[in-house]
Short mmCIF file of C-alpha atoms in Angstrom, two decimals:
data_model
loop_
_atom_site.label_atom_id
_atom_site.label_comp_id
_atom_site.label_asym_id
_atom_site.label_seq_id
_atom_site.Cartn_x
_atom_site.Cartn_y
_atom_site.Cartn_z
CA MET I 9 12.01 4.98 60.94
CA GLU I 10 11.78 6.37 64.28
CA LYS I 11 13.55 9.55 65.18
CA ALA I 12 16.10 9.50 67.87
CA LYS I 13 15.34 11.11 70.81
CA VAL I 14 17.87 13.67 72.34
CA ILE I 15 18.14 14.02 75.78
CA LEU I 16 18.68 17.59 77.22
CA VAL I 17 20.47 18.14 80.55
CA MET I 18 20.75 21.09 82.40
CA LEU I 19 24.73 22.31 82.30
CA CYS I 20 26.35 25.24 83.23
CA GLY I 21 23.06 27.49 82.89
CA VAL I 22 22.34 25.82 79.47
CA ILE I 23 19.87 23.51 78.13
CA THR I 24 22.09 21.37 76.01
CA ALA I 25 22.54 17.71 74.47
CA SER I 26 26.45 18.24 74.78
CA PRO I 27 28.09 16.77 78.04
CA SER I 28 30.71 19.22 77.55
CA VAL I 29 29.11 22.74 77.21
CA CYS I 30 31.10 24.08 79.59
CA ALA I 31 34.20 23.76 77.56
CA GLN I 32 34.08 26.60 75.26
CA GLU I 33 37.46 27.58 74.17
CA LEU I 34 40.75 25.39 74.73
CA ALA I 35 38.66 22.04 74.72
CA GLU I 36 36.45 22.99 72.25
CA ALA I 37 39.35 24.16 69.88
CA TYR I 38 40.99 20.64 70.27
CA HIS I 39 37.32 18.60 70.51
CA ASP I 40 38.00 16.70 67.30
CA GLN I 41 41.50 15.79 68.52
CA PHE I 42 41.55 14.72 72.26
CA LEU I 43 40.14 15.40 75.55
CA THR I 44 41.81 18.50 76.95
CA GLY I 45 42.23 18.24 80.51
CA THR I 46 43.34 19.90 83.92
CA ALA I 47 44.84 19.20 87.24
CA ILE I 48 42.57 20.31 90.53
CA SER I 49 44.27 21.09 93.59
CA ASN I 50 43.34 20.12 96.96
CA ASP I 51 43.19 24.03 98.16
CA THR I 52 40.39 24.08 94.82
CA LEU I 53 38.43 21.42 96.11
CA SER I 54 38.81 22.59 99.88
CA LYS I 55 37.02 26.16 98.86
CA ALA I 56 34.00 27.18 97.10
CA LEU I 57 34.08 25.43 93.94
CA PRO I 58 35.08 27.37 90.68
CA ALA I 59 32.14 28.68 89.02
CA THR I 60 31.13 27.85 85.71
CA ASP I 61 32.30 31.01 84.15
CA THR I 62 36.20 30.36 85.62
CA PRO I 63 38.67 28.76 83.18
CA VAL I 64 38.26 25.62 85.15
CA CYS I 65 35.11 25.05 83.58
CA LYS I 66 34.99 26.90 80.53
CA GLU I 67 38.36 25.84 79.10
CA PHE I 68 38.67 22.03 80.12
CA ASN I 69 36.61 18.77 79.41
CA ALA I 70 38.55 15.99 81.62
CA PHE I 71 39.69 16.64 85.27
CA THR I 72 42.38 15.15 87.31
CA ALA I 73 43.14 15.20 90.86
CA GLU I 74 46.57 16.45 91.88
CA ASN I 75 46.50 14.98 95.20
CA ALA I 76 42.86 14.32 96.76
CA MET I 77 42.68 10.67 95.33
CA LYS I 78 46.26 9.37 96.10
CA TRP I 79 46.47 7.01 98.91
CA GLN I 80 47.46 9.47 101.87
CA SER I 81 44.56 11.45 100.88
CA LEU I 82 42.06 8.94 100.60
CA GLN I 83 43.37 6.13 103.40
CA PRO I 84 45.54 8.12 105.64
CA ARG I 85 45.06 5.44 108.52
CA ASP I 86 44.42 1.51 108.12
CA GLY I 87 40.95 1.03 106.97
CA GLU I 88 40.09 4.94 107.48
CA PHE I 89 38.60 6.34 104.37
CA ASP I 90 37.99 10.13 103.61
CA PHE I 91 36.48 10.51 100.39
CA SER I 92 35.59 14.51 100.88
CA LEU I 93 37.72 16.19 98.76
CA ALA I 94 37.67 13.42 95.89
CA ASP I 95 33.68 13.70 96.22
CA LYS I 96 33.93 17.11 95.38
CA LEU I 97 35.97 16.54 92.42
CA PHE I 98 33.17 14.64 90.92
CA GLU I 99 30.84 17.20 92.29
CA LEU I 100 32.78 20.14 90.30
CA ALA I 101 33.13 17.77 86.95
CA ASP I 102 29.35 17.46 87.28
CA ARG I 103 28.74 20.93 87.46
CA CYS I 104 31.33 21.69 84.50
CA GLY I 105 30.23 18.46 82.13
CA ALA I 106 33.83 17.03 82.52
CA SER I 107 35.05 13.40 82.30
CA VAL I 108 37.37 12.46 85.44
CA ILE I 109 40.67 10.45 85.62
CA GLY I 110 41.60 8.64 88.59
CA HIS I 111 45.20 9.15 89.84
CA THR I 112 46.41 7.20 91.06
CA LEU I 113 45.71 3.93 93.00
CA ILE I 114 49.33 2.59 93.19
CA TRP I 115 52.60 4.70 93.64
CA HIS I 116 55.78 4.58 95.98
CA GLN I 117 55.07 8.35 96.90
CA GLN I 118 52.49 9.99 99.09
CA THR I 119 51.55 6.24 100.46
CA PRO I 120 51.41 5.96 104.24
CA GLU I 121 53.88 3.89 105.78
CA TRP I 122 51.74 1.85 107.91
CA VAL I 123 50.43 0.12 104.17
CA PHE I 124 53.86 -1.81 104.30
CA LYS I 125 54.35 -2.18 108.08
CA ASP I 126 52.38 -4.41 110.76
CA GLU I 127 51.41 -2.99 113.96
CA LYS I 128 55.16 -3.69 115.31
CA GLY I 129 56.75 -1.64 112.77
CA ALA I 130 57.87 -4.87 110.54
CA GLU I 131 57.62 -5.19 106.84
CA ILE I 132 54.58 -7.48 106.22
CA SER I 133 54.37 -10.33 103.47
CA ARG I 134 53.46 -10.33 100.20
CA LYS I 135 50.10 -12.25 100.60
CA HIS I 136 49.68 -9.36 103.54
CA LEU I 137 50.61 -6.46 101.12
CA LEU I 138 48.52 -8.08 97.91
CA GLU I 139 45.31 -7.62 100.55
CA ARG I 140 45.76 -4.42 101.45
CA MET I 141 46.35 -3.60 97.73
CA LYS I 142 43.40 -4.98 96.72
CA GLU I 143 41.31 -3.46 99.40
CA HIS I 144 42.39 -0.25 98.71
CA ILE I 145 41.80 -0.69 95.06
CA TYR I 146 38.41 -2.26 95.27
CA THR I 147 37.07 0.18 97.86
CA VAL I 148 38.30 3.37 95.89
CA ALA I 149 37.64 2.09 92.44
CA GLY I 150 34.62 0.39 93.39
CA ARG I 151 33.53 4.06 95.19
CA TYR I 152 33.66 5.58 91.77
CA LYS I 153 32.75 2.77 89.41
CA GLY I 154 31.02 4.13 86.46
CA ARG I 155 32.07 7.90 86.91
CA VAL I 156 35.55 7.61 86.31
CA LEU I 157 36.84 7.60 82.53
CA GLY I 158 40.03 5.78 83.49
CA TRP I 159 42.56 5.39 85.94
CA ASP I 160 46.34 5.79 86.49
CA VAL I 161 46.50 2.49 87.88
CA VAL I 162 50.47 2.51 88.74
CA ASN I 163 52.17 5.53 88.65
CA GLU I 164 56.27 6.07 88.34
CA ALA I 165 57.24 2.55 88.42
CA LEU I 166 60.48 2.87 86.36
CA ASN I 167 63.63 4.31 86.58
CA ASP I 168 65.52 6.37 83.72
CA ASP I 169 66.95 3.56 82.41
CA GLY I 170 63.93 1.45 82.23
CA SER I 171 64.35 -0.94 85.06
CA LEU I 172 61.73 -1.34 87.88
CA ARG I 173 62.56 1.12 90.50
CA ASP I 174 63.09 -0.28 94.06
CA THR I 175 59.92 0.32 95.87
CA PRO I 176 57.99 -1.27 98.50
CA TRP I 177 55.65 -2.53 96.65
CA ARG I 178 58.11 -4.06 94.54
CA ARG I 179 60.38 -5.51 97.20
CA ILE I 180 57.60 -7.08 99.05
CA ILE I 181 55.36 -8.20 96.25
CA GLY I 182 57.92 -8.94 93.47
CA ASP I 183 57.94 -7.44 89.78
CA ASP I 184 54.54 -8.52 89.18
CA TYR I 185 53.12 -5.97 91.58
CA LEU I 186 51.97 -3.96 88.29
CA ILE I 187 50.05 -7.06 87.06
CA GLN I 188 48.49 -7.41 90.55
CA ALA I 189 47.54 -3.77 90.69
CA PHE I 190 46.35 -4.01 86.75
CA ARG I 191 43.83 -6.97 87.37
CA PHE I 192 42.61 -5.69 90.76
CA ALA I 193 41.36 -2.26 89.15
CA ARG I 194 39.91 -4.50 86.06
CA GLU I 195 37.91 -6.51 88.49
CA ALA I 196 36.78 -3.27 90.37
CA ASP I 197 35.67 -1.23 87.43
CA PRO I 198 35.46 -3.55 84.43
CA ASP I 199 34.64 -0.79 82.17
CA ALA I 200 37.24 2.00 83.04
CA GLN I 201 40.10 2.87 80.91
CA LEU I 202 43.61 1.57 82.64
CA TYR I 203 46.67 3.61 82.42
CA TYR I 204 50.03 3.37 83.08
CA ASN I 205 51.81 6.61 83.97
CA ASP I 206 55.24 7.97 84.16
CA PHE I 207 57.84 11.14 83.81
CA ASN I 208 60.74 11.49 81.27
CA LEU I 209 59.10 9.27 79.03
CA TYR I 210 60.76 11.08 76.16
CA LYS I 211 64.07 8.96 76.87
CA PRO I 212 64.49 6.29 75.14
CA GLU I 213 65.49 3.85 77.64
CA LYS I 214 62.73 4.58 80.16
CA VAL I 215 60.11 4.44 77.42
CA ALA I 216 61.67 0.80 76.28
CA GLY I 217 60.86 0.06 79.86
CA ALA I 218 57.28 1.20 79.45
CA VAL I 219 56.88 -0.91 76.14
CA ARG I 220 58.16 -4.11 78.24
CA LEU I 221 55.46 -3.17 80.77
CA VAL I 222 52.59 -3.16 78.04
CA HIS I 223 53.88 -6.25 76.67
CA GLN I 224 53.72 -7.95 80.08
CA LEU I 225 50.48 -6.52 80.88
CA THR I 226 48.79 -7.87 77.36
CA ASP I 227 50.83 -11.21 77.90
CA ALA I 228 49.14 -11.56 81.48
CA GLY I 229 45.82 -10.82 79.62
CA ILE I 230 45.11 -7.52 80.60
CA ASP I 231 43.95 -4.40 78.29
CA ILE I 232 46.24 -1.40 78.92
CA SER I 233 44.00 1.70 77.61
CA ALA I 234 46.70 4.17 77.38
CA VAL I 235 50.53 4.87 78.67
CA GLY I 236 50.49 8.18 80.09
CA MET I 237 53.34 10.61 79.19
CA GLN I 238 53.80 13.06 82.15
CA GLY I 239 54.72 16.02 80.71
CA HIS I 240 56.74 18.15 83.03
CA TYR I 241 58.93 19.76 80.65
CA SER I 242 61.18 23.13 80.45
CA LEU I 243 62.36 25.84 77.98
CA PHE I 244 65.60 23.87 78.08
CA TYR I 245 64.50 20.16 77.58
CA PRO I 246 63.27 17.76 76.27
CA GLU I 247 63.62 17.86 72.20
CA LEU I 248 60.77 18.07 70.51
CA SER I 249 62.06 15.14 68.22
CA ALA I 250 62.66 13.16 71.49
CA VAL I 251 58.98 13.43 72.60
CA GLU I 252 57.87 12.65 68.94
CA GLU I 253 60.06 9.39 68.83
CA SER I 254 58.55 8.46 72.02
CA ILE I 255 55.07 8.31 70.96
CA LYS I 256 55.79 6.44 67.79
CA THR I 257 57.70 3.78 70.34
CA LEU I 258 54.34 3.77 72.44
CA ILE I 259 51.81 3.87 69.13
CA SER I 260 54.17 0.80 67.59
CA ALA I 261 53.85 -1.02 70.76
CA GLY I 262 49.87 -1.02 70.31
CA THR I 263 48.74 1.55 73.10
CA LYS I 264 47.42 4.53 73.07
CA VAL I 265 49.04 7.92 74.64
CA SER I 266 47.93 10.35 76.97
CA LEU I 267 49.93 13.33 77.77
CA THR I 268 49.05 13.58 81.31
CA GLU I 269 50.86 16.24 83.61
CA LEU I 270 51.95 18.93 80.91
CA ASP I 271 53.60 22.05 82.35
CA VAL I 272 56.65 24.07 80.80
CA SER I 273 58.72 25.59 83.29
CA VAL I 274 60.44 28.75 82.46
CA LEU I 275 63.24 29.09 84.75
CA PRO I 276 67.10 28.09 85.02
CA VAL I 277 67.70 24.43 85.92
CA PRO I 278 69.85 23.99 89.02
CA GLU I 279 72.35 21.55 87.20
CA GLU I 280 73.26 20.70 83.49
CA SER I 281 72.07 17.44 83.84
CA PHE I 282 68.80 18.46 85.60
CA ASP I 283 65.30 16.99 84.23
CA GLY I 284 62.53 14.82 85.02
CA ALA I 285 59.80 14.98 88.02
CA ASP I 286 61.18 12.95 90.97
CA VAL I 287 59.49 14.72 93.92
CA ASN I 288 62.70 13.78 96.00
CA GLN I 289 64.75 16.18 94.15
CA ARG I 290 65.41 19.39 96.02
CA TYR I 291 67.85 22.44 95.92
CA VAL I 292 68.97 25.17 97.79
CA ALA I 293 67.20 28.41 97.09
CA ASP I 294 69.33 31.36 94.93
CA PRO I 295 68.23 34.07 93.39
CA LEU I 296 70.08 32.74 90.23
CA TYR I 297 67.69 30.23 89.76
CA ASP I 298 64.46 32.29 90.77
CA PRO I 299 64.95 35.42 88.15
CA TYR I 300 61.36 36.69 87.58
CA ARG I 301 59.77 37.52 90.29
CA ASN I 302 58.32 40.35 89.46
CA GLY I 303 56.67 39.45 85.87
CA LEU I 304 57.82 37.24 83.04
CA PRO I 305 59.41 39.33 80.01
CA GLU I 306 57.72 39.43 76.85
CA SER I 307 60.46 37.51 75.58
CA GLU I 308 60.10 34.56 77.77
CA GLN I 309 56.45 34.71 76.97
CA LYS I 310 56.94 34.20 73.46
CA ARG I 311 59.81 31.41 74.21
CA LEU I 312 56.91 29.80 76.03
CA ALA I 313 54.37 30.18 73.37
CA ASP I 314 56.73 28.60 70.92
CA VAL I 315 56.99 25.55 73.16
CA TYR I 316 53.93 24.83 73.73
CA GLU I 317 53.07 25.47 69.98
CA GLY I 318 55.33 22.92 69.06
CA LEU I 319 53.98 20.46 71.74
CA PHE I 320 50.46 20.78 70.42
CA SER I 321 51.29 20.73 66.81
CA LEU I 322 52.79 17.22 67.50
CA PHE I 323 49.98 16.19 69.87
CA VAL I 324 47.43 16.97 66.59
CA LYS I 325 49.97 15.11 64.40
CA TYR I 326 49.37 11.96 66.38
CA ALA I 327 45.87 12.68 67.62
CA ALA I 328 44.42 9.59 66.35
CA HIS I 329 46.73 7.67 68.81
CA ILE I 330 46.39 10.35 72.07
CA ASP I 331 43.19 10.22 73.78
CA ARG I 332 44.08 13.42 76.19
CA VAL I 333 46.48 16.16 76.88
CA THR I 334 46.23 17.24 80.50
CA LEU I 335 47.46 20.39 81.90
CA TRP I 336 49.18 19.88 85.36
CA GLY I 337 46.99 23.10 86.95
CA THR I 338 44.95 25.87 85.53
CA SER I 339 46.83 29.09 86.44
CA ASP I 340 50.62 29.68 87.57
CA ASP I 341 49.65 30.54 90.80
CA GLU I 342 48.51 26.97 91.80
CA SER I 343 51.53 25.12 90.15
CA TRP I 344 53.76 22.62 92.31
CA ARG I 345 56.42 24.13 89.82
CA ASN I 346 56.55 27.13 92.10
CA ASN I 347 58.27 24.84 94.90
CA TRP I 348 59.91 22.21 92.91
CA PRO I 349 62.99 21.38 92.75
CA VAL I 350 63.33 24.37 94.87
CA ARG I 351 60.75 26.18 97.04
CA GLY I 352 59.20 29.36 96.89
CA ARG I 353 60.18 30.24 93.35
CA VAL I 354 58.03 32.20 90.62
CA ASP I 355 57.52 30.01 88.11
CA TYR I 356 55.04 30.37 84.92
CA PRO I 357 54.69 27.09 83.50
CA LEU I 358 50.57 27.15 82.45
CA LEU I 359 48.39 28.80 80.12
CA PHE I 360 46.65 31.36 82.64
CA ASP I 361 48.61 33.81 84.54
CA ARG I 362 48.26 34.60 88.63
CA ASN I 363 45.21 36.47 87.66
CA GLY I 364 43.62 33.66 85.69
CA GLN I 365 44.17 36.03 82.58
CA PRO I 366 45.00 33.72 79.31
CA LYS I 367 48.81 34.20 78.18
CA LEU I 368 50.71 34.28 75.05
CA ALA I 369 50.64 30.44 75.27
CA TYR I 370 47.50 30.35 75.23
CA LYS I 371 46.22 32.11 72.69
CA VAL I 372 48.63 30.81 70.05
CA ILE I 373 47.57 27.09 70.98
CA VAL I 374 43.87 28.13 70.25
CA LYS I 375 44.80 30.06 67.30
CA LYS I 376 46.45 27.39 66.17
CA ALA I 377 44.13 24.71 66.51
CA PRO I 378 43.08 22.46 63.56
#
């Protein structure tokens, strides 16, 4: 029998047959369980790209654009596309041997107002908006066809009670706008994985809504590859058992699960009922809610590590059904949690500190890997 040919490629300065040679620690530790990703900010993409010996390249094998592939970044004006930052994401991924997740094709946030209006400022028709949706998805997904592992096709379409949000997409097109978006995405890139992505999916009512969406898409003949559970968590919420129940519910619905935007805030919440990741939530700055401006105490580092250990142990438990765990950023200095829901706070939600050094949470989950 003829021996299989091994194609060697040059990545990270090393001749290798592995597409993820740069991922030497965290991603390698969980290599047999799931992809381990990070979000790449516009600031990172606007400068000289990270070297291959930095945590971005060494620790992760899946990249998601934090903002560079959202509608307002790619098509700020009708028919005027700007792929400069998105293209640099793919350049970085090629350099690091990482997969790319497209985020996001359809969202009610960070979508310019012109998308929903005519030249006189009046709301456009269902037919017109469907044409704009199709053109955008065909152009964007078509450009990166074969280079994207999967797309967050629709982002945050559900209220916490599981009902559909009253967004311009829904008001103009109707409840079937998700089906239309997924259909266009599948036509534009037949081989890409397709995801629905949302926050607070540890809440039973909301995860039930996600299950309904999965069934509606399946009934429409559309294969949804995974549901993305945004992991914008805190030391104060959610209960690990609630996250597990939601994972089990989605598995029972016949879909895989991705943990798509994982970070764990250590800061006090502005009010007892606060949770979630709605970017419209804003609170006035108060020193009471920003207690760690001079550094995170060792006791809080331990609490953060305990939360991450519990989460990664849970993800490993269901690894057969989890395809990816993506941290929403690499180091604390670049996290959106520093400015949400209160601007200018100092938060510590990620695995690397502001100097790019691994924190106790990082060390614990690497050590505890199977």
